[in-house]
Coordinates of C-alpha atoms in Angstrom, one line a residue:
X206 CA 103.6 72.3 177.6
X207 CA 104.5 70.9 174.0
X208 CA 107.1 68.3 174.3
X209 CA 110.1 68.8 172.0
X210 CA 111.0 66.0 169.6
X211 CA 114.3 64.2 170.0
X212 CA 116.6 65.8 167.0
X213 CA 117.2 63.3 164.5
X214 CA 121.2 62.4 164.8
X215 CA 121.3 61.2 160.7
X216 CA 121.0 65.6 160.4
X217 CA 124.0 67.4 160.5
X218 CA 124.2 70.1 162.7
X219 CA 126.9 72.0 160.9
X220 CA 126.1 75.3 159.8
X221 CA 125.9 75.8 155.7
X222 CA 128.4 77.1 153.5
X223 CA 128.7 79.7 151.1
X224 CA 129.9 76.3 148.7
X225 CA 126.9 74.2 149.2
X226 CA 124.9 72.6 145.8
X227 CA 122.4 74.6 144.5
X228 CA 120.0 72.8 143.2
X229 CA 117.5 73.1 140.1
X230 CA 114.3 70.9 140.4
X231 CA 112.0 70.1 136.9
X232 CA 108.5 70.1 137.2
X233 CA 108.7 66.6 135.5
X234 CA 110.1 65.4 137.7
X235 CA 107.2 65.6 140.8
X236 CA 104.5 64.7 138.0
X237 CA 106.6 61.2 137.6
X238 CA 106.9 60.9 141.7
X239 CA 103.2 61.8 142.6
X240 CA 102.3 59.6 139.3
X241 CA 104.6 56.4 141.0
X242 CA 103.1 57.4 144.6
X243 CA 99.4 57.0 143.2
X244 CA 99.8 53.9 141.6
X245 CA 101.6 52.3 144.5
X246 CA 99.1 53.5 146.8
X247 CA 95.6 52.6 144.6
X248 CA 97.1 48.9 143.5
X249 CA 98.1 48.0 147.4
X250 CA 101.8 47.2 146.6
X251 CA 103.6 46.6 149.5
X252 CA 107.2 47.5 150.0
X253 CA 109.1 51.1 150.3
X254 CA 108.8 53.7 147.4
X255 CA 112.2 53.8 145.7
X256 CA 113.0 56.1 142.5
X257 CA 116.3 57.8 140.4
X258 CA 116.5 61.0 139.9
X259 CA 118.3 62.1 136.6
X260 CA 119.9 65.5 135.6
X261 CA 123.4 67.3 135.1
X262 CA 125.5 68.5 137.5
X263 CA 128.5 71.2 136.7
X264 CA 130.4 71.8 139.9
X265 CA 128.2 72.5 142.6
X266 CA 125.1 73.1 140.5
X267 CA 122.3 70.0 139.8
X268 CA 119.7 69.9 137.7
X269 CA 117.1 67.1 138.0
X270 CA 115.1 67.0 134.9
X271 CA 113.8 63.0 135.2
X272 CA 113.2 60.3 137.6
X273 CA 112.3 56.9 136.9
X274 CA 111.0 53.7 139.9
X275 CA 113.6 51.2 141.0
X276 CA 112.6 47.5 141.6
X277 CA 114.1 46.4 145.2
X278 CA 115.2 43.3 147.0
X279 CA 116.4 42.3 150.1
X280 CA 120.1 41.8 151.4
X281 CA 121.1 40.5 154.8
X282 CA 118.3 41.9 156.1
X283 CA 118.5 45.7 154.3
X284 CA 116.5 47.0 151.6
X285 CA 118.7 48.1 148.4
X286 CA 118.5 48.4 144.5
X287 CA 118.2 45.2 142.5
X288 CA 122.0 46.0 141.2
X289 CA 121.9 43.9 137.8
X290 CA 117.8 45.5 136.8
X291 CA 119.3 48.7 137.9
X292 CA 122.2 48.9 135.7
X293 CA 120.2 48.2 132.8
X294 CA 117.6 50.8 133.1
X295 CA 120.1 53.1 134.3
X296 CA 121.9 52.9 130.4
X297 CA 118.6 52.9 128.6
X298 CA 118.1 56.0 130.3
X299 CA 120.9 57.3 129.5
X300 CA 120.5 56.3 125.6
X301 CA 117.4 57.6 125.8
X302 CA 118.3 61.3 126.6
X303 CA 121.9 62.0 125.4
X304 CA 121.2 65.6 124.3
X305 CA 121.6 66.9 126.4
X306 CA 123.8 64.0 128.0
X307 CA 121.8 62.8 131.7
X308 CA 123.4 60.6 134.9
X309 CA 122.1 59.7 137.8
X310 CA 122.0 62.7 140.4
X311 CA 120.2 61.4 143.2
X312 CA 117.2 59.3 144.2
X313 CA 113.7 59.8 146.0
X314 CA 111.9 58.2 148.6
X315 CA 108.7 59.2 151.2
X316 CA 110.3 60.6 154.1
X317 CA 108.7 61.7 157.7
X318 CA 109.6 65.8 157.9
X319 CA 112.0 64.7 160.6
X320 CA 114.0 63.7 158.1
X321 CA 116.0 60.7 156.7
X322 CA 116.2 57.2 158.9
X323 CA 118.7 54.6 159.4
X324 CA 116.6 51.6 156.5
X325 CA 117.1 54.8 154.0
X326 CA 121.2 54.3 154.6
X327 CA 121.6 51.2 152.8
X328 CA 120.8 52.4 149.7
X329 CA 121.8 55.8 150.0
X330 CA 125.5 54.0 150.5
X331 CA 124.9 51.9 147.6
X332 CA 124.6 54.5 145.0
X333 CA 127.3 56.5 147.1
X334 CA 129.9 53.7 146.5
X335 CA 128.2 52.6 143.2
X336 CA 127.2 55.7 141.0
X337 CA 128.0 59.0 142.2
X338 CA 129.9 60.2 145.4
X339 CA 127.8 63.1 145.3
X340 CA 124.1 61.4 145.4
X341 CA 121.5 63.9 146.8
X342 CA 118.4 62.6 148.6
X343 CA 114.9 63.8 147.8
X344 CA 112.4 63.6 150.2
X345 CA 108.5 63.3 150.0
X346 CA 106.6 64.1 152.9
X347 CA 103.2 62.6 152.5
X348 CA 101.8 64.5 155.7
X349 CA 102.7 67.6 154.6
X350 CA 100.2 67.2 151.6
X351 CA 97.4 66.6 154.5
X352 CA 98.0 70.1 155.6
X353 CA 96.8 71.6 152.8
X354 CA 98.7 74.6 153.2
X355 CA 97.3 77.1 150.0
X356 CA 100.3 78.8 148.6
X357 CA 102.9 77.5 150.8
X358 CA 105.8 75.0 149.8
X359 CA 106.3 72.0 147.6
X360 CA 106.3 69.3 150.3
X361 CA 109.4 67.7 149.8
X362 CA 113.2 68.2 151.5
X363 CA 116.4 67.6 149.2
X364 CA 119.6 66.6 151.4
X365 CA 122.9 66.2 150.8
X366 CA 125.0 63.8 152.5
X367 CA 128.6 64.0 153.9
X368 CA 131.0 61.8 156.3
X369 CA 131.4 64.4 159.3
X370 CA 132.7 63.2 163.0
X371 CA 130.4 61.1 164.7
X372 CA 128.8 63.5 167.7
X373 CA 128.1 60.4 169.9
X374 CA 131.4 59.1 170.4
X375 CA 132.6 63.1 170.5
X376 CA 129.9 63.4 173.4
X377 CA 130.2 60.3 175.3
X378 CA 133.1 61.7 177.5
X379 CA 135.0 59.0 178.1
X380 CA 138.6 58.7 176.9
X381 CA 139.2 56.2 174.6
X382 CA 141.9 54.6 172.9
X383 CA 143.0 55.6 169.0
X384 CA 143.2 52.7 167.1
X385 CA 144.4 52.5 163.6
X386 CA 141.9 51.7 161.0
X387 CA 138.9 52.5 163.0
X388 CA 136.4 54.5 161.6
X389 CA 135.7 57.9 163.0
X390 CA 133.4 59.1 160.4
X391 CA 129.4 58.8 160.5
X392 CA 126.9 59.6 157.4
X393 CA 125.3 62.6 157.9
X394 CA 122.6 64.5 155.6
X395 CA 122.0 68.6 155.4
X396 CA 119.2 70.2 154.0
X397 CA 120.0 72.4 150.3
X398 CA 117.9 75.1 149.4
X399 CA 116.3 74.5 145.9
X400 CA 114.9 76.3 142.3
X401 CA 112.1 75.4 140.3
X402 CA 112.5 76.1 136.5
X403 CA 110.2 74.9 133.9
X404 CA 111.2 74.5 130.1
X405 CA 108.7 75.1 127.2
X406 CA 108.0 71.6 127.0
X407 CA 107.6 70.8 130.4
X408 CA 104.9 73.9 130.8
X409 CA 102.8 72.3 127.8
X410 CA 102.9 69.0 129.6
X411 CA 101.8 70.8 133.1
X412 CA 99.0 72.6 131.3
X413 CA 97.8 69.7 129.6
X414 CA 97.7 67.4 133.3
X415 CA 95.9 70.5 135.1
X416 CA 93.3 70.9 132.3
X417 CA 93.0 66.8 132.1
X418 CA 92.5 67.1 136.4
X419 CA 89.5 68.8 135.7
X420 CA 87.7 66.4 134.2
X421 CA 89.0 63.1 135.9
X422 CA 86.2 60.7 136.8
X423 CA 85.6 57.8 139.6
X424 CA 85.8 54.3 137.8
X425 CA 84.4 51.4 138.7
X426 CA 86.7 48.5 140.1
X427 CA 87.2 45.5 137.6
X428 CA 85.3 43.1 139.6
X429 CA 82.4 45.4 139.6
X430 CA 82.5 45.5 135.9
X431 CA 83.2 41.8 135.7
X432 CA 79.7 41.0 137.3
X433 CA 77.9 43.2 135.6
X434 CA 79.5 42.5 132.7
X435 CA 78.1 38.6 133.2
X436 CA 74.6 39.3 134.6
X437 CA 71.9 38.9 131.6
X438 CA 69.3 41.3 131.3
X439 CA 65.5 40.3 131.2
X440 CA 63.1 42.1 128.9
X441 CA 60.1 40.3 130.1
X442 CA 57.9 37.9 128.2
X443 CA 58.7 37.7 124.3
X444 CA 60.8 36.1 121.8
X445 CA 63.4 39.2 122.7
X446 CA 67.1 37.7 123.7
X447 CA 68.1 38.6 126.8
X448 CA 71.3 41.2 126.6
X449 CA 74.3 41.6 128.9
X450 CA 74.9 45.1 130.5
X451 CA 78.1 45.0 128.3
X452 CA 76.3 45.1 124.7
X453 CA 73.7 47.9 126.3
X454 CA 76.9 50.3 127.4
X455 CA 78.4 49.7 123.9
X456 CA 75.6 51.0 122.2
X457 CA 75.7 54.3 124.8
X458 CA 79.2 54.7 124.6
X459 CA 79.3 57.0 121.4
X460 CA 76.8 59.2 123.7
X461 CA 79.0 59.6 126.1
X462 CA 82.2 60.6 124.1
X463 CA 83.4 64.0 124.5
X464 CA 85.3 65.9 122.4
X465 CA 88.4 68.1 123.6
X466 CA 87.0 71.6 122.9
X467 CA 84.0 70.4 125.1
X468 CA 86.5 68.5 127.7
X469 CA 88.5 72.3 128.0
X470 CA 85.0 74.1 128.2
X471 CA 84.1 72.0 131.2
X472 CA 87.5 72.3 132.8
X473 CA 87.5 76.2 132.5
X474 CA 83.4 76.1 133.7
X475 CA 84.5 74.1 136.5
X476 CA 87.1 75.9 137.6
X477 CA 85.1 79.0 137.7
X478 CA 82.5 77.5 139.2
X479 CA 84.8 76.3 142.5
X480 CA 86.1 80.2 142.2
X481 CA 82.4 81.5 142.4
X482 CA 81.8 78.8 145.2
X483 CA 84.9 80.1 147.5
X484 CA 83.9 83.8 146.8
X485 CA 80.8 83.2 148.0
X486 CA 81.6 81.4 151.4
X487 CA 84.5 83.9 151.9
X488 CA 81.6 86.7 152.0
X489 CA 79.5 84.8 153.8
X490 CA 82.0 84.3 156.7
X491 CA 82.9 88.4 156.9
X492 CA 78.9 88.7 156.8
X493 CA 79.3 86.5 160.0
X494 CA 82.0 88.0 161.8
X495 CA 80.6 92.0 161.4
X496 CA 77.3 90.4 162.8
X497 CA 78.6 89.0 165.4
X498 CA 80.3 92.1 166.7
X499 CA 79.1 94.1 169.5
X500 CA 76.7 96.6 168.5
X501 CA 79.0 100.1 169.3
X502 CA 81.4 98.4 166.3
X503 CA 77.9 98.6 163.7
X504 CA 76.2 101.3 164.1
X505 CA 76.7 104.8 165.9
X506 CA 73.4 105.0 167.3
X507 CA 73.3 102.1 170.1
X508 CA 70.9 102.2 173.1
X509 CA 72.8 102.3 176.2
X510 CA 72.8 99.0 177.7
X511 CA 72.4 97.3 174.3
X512 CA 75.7 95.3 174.7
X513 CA 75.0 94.1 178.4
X514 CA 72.6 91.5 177.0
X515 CA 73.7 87.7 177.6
X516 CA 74.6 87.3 173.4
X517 CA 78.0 86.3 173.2
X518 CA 79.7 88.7 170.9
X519 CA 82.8 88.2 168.4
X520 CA 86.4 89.2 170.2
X521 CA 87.7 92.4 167.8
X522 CA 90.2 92.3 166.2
X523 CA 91.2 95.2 164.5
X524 CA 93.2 94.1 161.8
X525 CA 90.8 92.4 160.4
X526 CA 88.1 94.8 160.7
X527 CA 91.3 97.1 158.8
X528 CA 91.1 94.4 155.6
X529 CA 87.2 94.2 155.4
X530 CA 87.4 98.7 155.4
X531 CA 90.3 98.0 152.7
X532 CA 88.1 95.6 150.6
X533 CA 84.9 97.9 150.8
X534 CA 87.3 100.7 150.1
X535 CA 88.3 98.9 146.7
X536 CA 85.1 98.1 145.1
X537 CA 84.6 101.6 144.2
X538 CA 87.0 100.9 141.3
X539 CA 85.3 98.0 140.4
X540 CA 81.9 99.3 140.4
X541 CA 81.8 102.8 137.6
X542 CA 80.8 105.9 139.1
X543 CA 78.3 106.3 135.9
X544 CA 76.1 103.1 136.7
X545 CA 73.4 104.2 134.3
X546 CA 76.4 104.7 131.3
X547 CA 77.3 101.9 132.7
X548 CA 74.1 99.8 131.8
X549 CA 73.4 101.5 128.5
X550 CA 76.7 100.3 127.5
X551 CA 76.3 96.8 128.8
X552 CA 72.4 96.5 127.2
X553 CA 73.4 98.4 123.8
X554 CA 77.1 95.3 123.6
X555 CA 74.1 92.7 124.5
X556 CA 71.9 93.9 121.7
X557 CA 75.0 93.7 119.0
X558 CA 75.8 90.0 120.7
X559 CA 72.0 88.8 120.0
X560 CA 71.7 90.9 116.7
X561 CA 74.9 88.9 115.1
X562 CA 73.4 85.5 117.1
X563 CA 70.2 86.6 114.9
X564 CA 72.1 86.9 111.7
X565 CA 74.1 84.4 111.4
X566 CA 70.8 82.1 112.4
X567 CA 68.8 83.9 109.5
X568 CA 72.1 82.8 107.2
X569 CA 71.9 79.6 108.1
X570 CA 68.3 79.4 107.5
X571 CA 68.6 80.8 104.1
X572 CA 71.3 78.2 103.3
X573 CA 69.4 75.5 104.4
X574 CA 66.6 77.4 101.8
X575 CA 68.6 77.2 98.9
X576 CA 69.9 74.1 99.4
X577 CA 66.3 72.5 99.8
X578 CA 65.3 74.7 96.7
X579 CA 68.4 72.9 94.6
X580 CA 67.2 69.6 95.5
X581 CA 63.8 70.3 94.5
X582 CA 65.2 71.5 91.4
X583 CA 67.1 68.5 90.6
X584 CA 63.9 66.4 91.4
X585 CA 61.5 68.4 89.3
X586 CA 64.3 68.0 86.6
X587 CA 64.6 64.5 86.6
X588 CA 60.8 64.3 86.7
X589 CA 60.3 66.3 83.4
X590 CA 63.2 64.1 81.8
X591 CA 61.6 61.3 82.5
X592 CA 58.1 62.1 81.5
X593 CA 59.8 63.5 78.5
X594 CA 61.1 60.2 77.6
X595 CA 58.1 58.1 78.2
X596 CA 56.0 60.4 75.7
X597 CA 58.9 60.0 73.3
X598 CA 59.5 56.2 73.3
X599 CA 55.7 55.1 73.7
X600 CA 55.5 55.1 77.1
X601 CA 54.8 51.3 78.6
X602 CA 53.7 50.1 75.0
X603 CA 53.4 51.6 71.6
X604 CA 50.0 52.8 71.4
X605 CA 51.0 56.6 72.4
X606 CA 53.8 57.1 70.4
X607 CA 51.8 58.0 66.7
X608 CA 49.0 59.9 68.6
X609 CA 50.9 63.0 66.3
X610 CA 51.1 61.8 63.2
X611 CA 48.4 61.8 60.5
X612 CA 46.8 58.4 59.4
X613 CA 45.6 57.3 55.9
X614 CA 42.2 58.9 56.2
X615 CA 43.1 62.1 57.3
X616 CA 45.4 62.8 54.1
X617 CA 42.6 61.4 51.7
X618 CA 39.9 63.7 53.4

């Protein structure tokens, strides 16, 4: 018997109304939380993970298009925005996006999926009394993300808080006495149902992180680097120097420089690649399942006693078997009834893809022809200019440069 969790009493337990917020949530906006949630985490900071949420809100409708980290400190015991740091980055914010005009809408935090807790009051108040009367709470729930439900639901809450009677004191059944100036009201959060919408810019951005995912690589920590960095290495016996590991990766580090058509090619490779991968174990476990079934489900010609064996056999489950049918059913249109059509198609669009490949190499070649024959050209040119001049100006000395011309004993004989 599961044991039921105690409901948290920070939840309202009034039922919604038709007037509730309606909020609209910006795609930014979880890049810059799981951005602040991955820093915090890989650099070890200690301390609770605090952010602003930005956006407009026009009667009950919000929009939160930005969020930015808060720096924290510690009042009588209770956790709560450094007011004066907060101010100012609050107004740079806002000078920063003025069209359209931005205030503070809410905040963030990591929450359990119970919900909030009492350390998430004090600053919940603050900005309450503070900022905005209407603050709305989002909540990140790390565990959630450990689930790794495919297709399911961002993991994150957003709650809006109101002053509503306090149940305990309404439930303790005692009578007690009204006294003036007592208060009667307790803090109490409810759940709001919430949008995403994406503006042109924001879907540029979001491409340009998923295709950037693809390619993300382990680094080494900097003390890793650091040693390396200072550890000479030996070449033997010789008048060589010995060289640090740092000068031998500079020289390799043009090699390993990728350009972005090549970074997108990998990305897109990749992600087929994972595709192919899950195809292929998805077939594998319906191969599996239909072998492990009893024998009457395979095939209609079964010996009689062939199932009485002691092989454990798959339960059936007919729904299942109903989706495998369906699939098989379905690859009829992905397979063309005229396979060999099919394949003289296919060869004769191969042919035309390796006859172009083969041109446009011949083209090249010939290019590379003509420009070695221009260069010879030029060569031989220079050559004959040259040889032409030496024969006209004597050469290295002048004893060449009258071998034409008739002497005195040629005209007198």
């Amino acid at each position: 018997m599961a044991i039921e969790s105690a409901p948290n009493p920070l939840i309202s337990t009034q039922k919604s109304s038709d007037t509730s917020l309606q909020i609209a949530l910006h795609p930014l906006v979880l890049l810059t939380i799981s951005d602040y949630i991955t820093r915090h985490t890989l650099r070890q900071q200690q301390g609770p993970i605090v952010g602003a949420l930005l956006g407009q809100q026009n009667g009950r409708e919000i929009t939160i298009e930005h969020a930015f980290d808060c720096l924290l400190e510690q009042v009588d015991g209770d956790v709560v925005l450094h007011q004066a740091w907060f101010e100012d980055r609050l107004q740079q914010m806002k000078d920063v996006h003025k069209v359209p005009a931005l205030d503070l809408v809410g905040w963030y935090t990591i929450l359990p999926t119970s919900g909030p807790q009492p350390n998430h009051l004090p600053i919940h108040k603050q900005i309450l009394q503070s900022y905005n009367e209407s603050a709305i709470l989002l909540g990140f729930h790390p565990t959630a993300v450990l689930e790794n439900s495919a297709g399911g639901k961002l993991p994150l809450t957003i709650y809006e808080s109101n002053f509503e009677a306090d149940d305990a004191a309404m439930d303790s059944g005692e009578d007690k006495e009204m006294k003036d100036g007592e208060p009667q009201l307790a803090l109490k959060f409810k759940e709001l149902p919430y949008s995403v919408e994406t503006g042109e810019a924001e879907m540029i951005s979001v491409d340009f992180v998923a295709r950037g995912g693809g390619n993300a690589t382990a680094v080494e920590s900097t003390s890793k680097k650091a040693s390396s960095k200072s550890e000479p290495v030996d070449k033997g016996k010789g008048k060589a120097r010995a060289t640090t590991g740092n000068e031998e990766s500079e020289s390799s580090k043009g090699d390993d420089h990728l350009s972005r058509e090549d970074e997108e090619l990998i990305a897109s490779l990749t992600a087929k690649a994972n595709a192919i991968k899950m195809l292929h174990s998805r077939i594998n476990l319906i191969a599996v399942y239909l072998q492990n079934l009893p024998p009457s489900y395979i095939s209609n010609t079964v010996l009689e006693g062939a199932e009485s064996s002691d092989k454990q056999y798959t339960p059936v489950n007919h729904s299942i078997l109903r989706s495998i049918q369906a699939l098989l059913g379905r690859l009829s249109l992905l397979i063309p009834a005229d396979s060999a059509a099919f394949e003289h198609e296919l060869m004769s669009e191969q042919n035309d893809v390796n006859l172009v490949s083969l041109l446009s190499t011949i083209t090249g070649s010939i290019k590379e022809v003509r420009e070695a024959g221009r260069k010879f050209a030029i060569i031989d040119n220079q050559k004959a200019m040259k040889s032409k001049t030496e024969r006209g100006h004597g050469g290295p000395g002048w004893g060449g440069s009258f071998n034409g011309v008739m002497g005195a004993g040629d005209l007198i004989s």
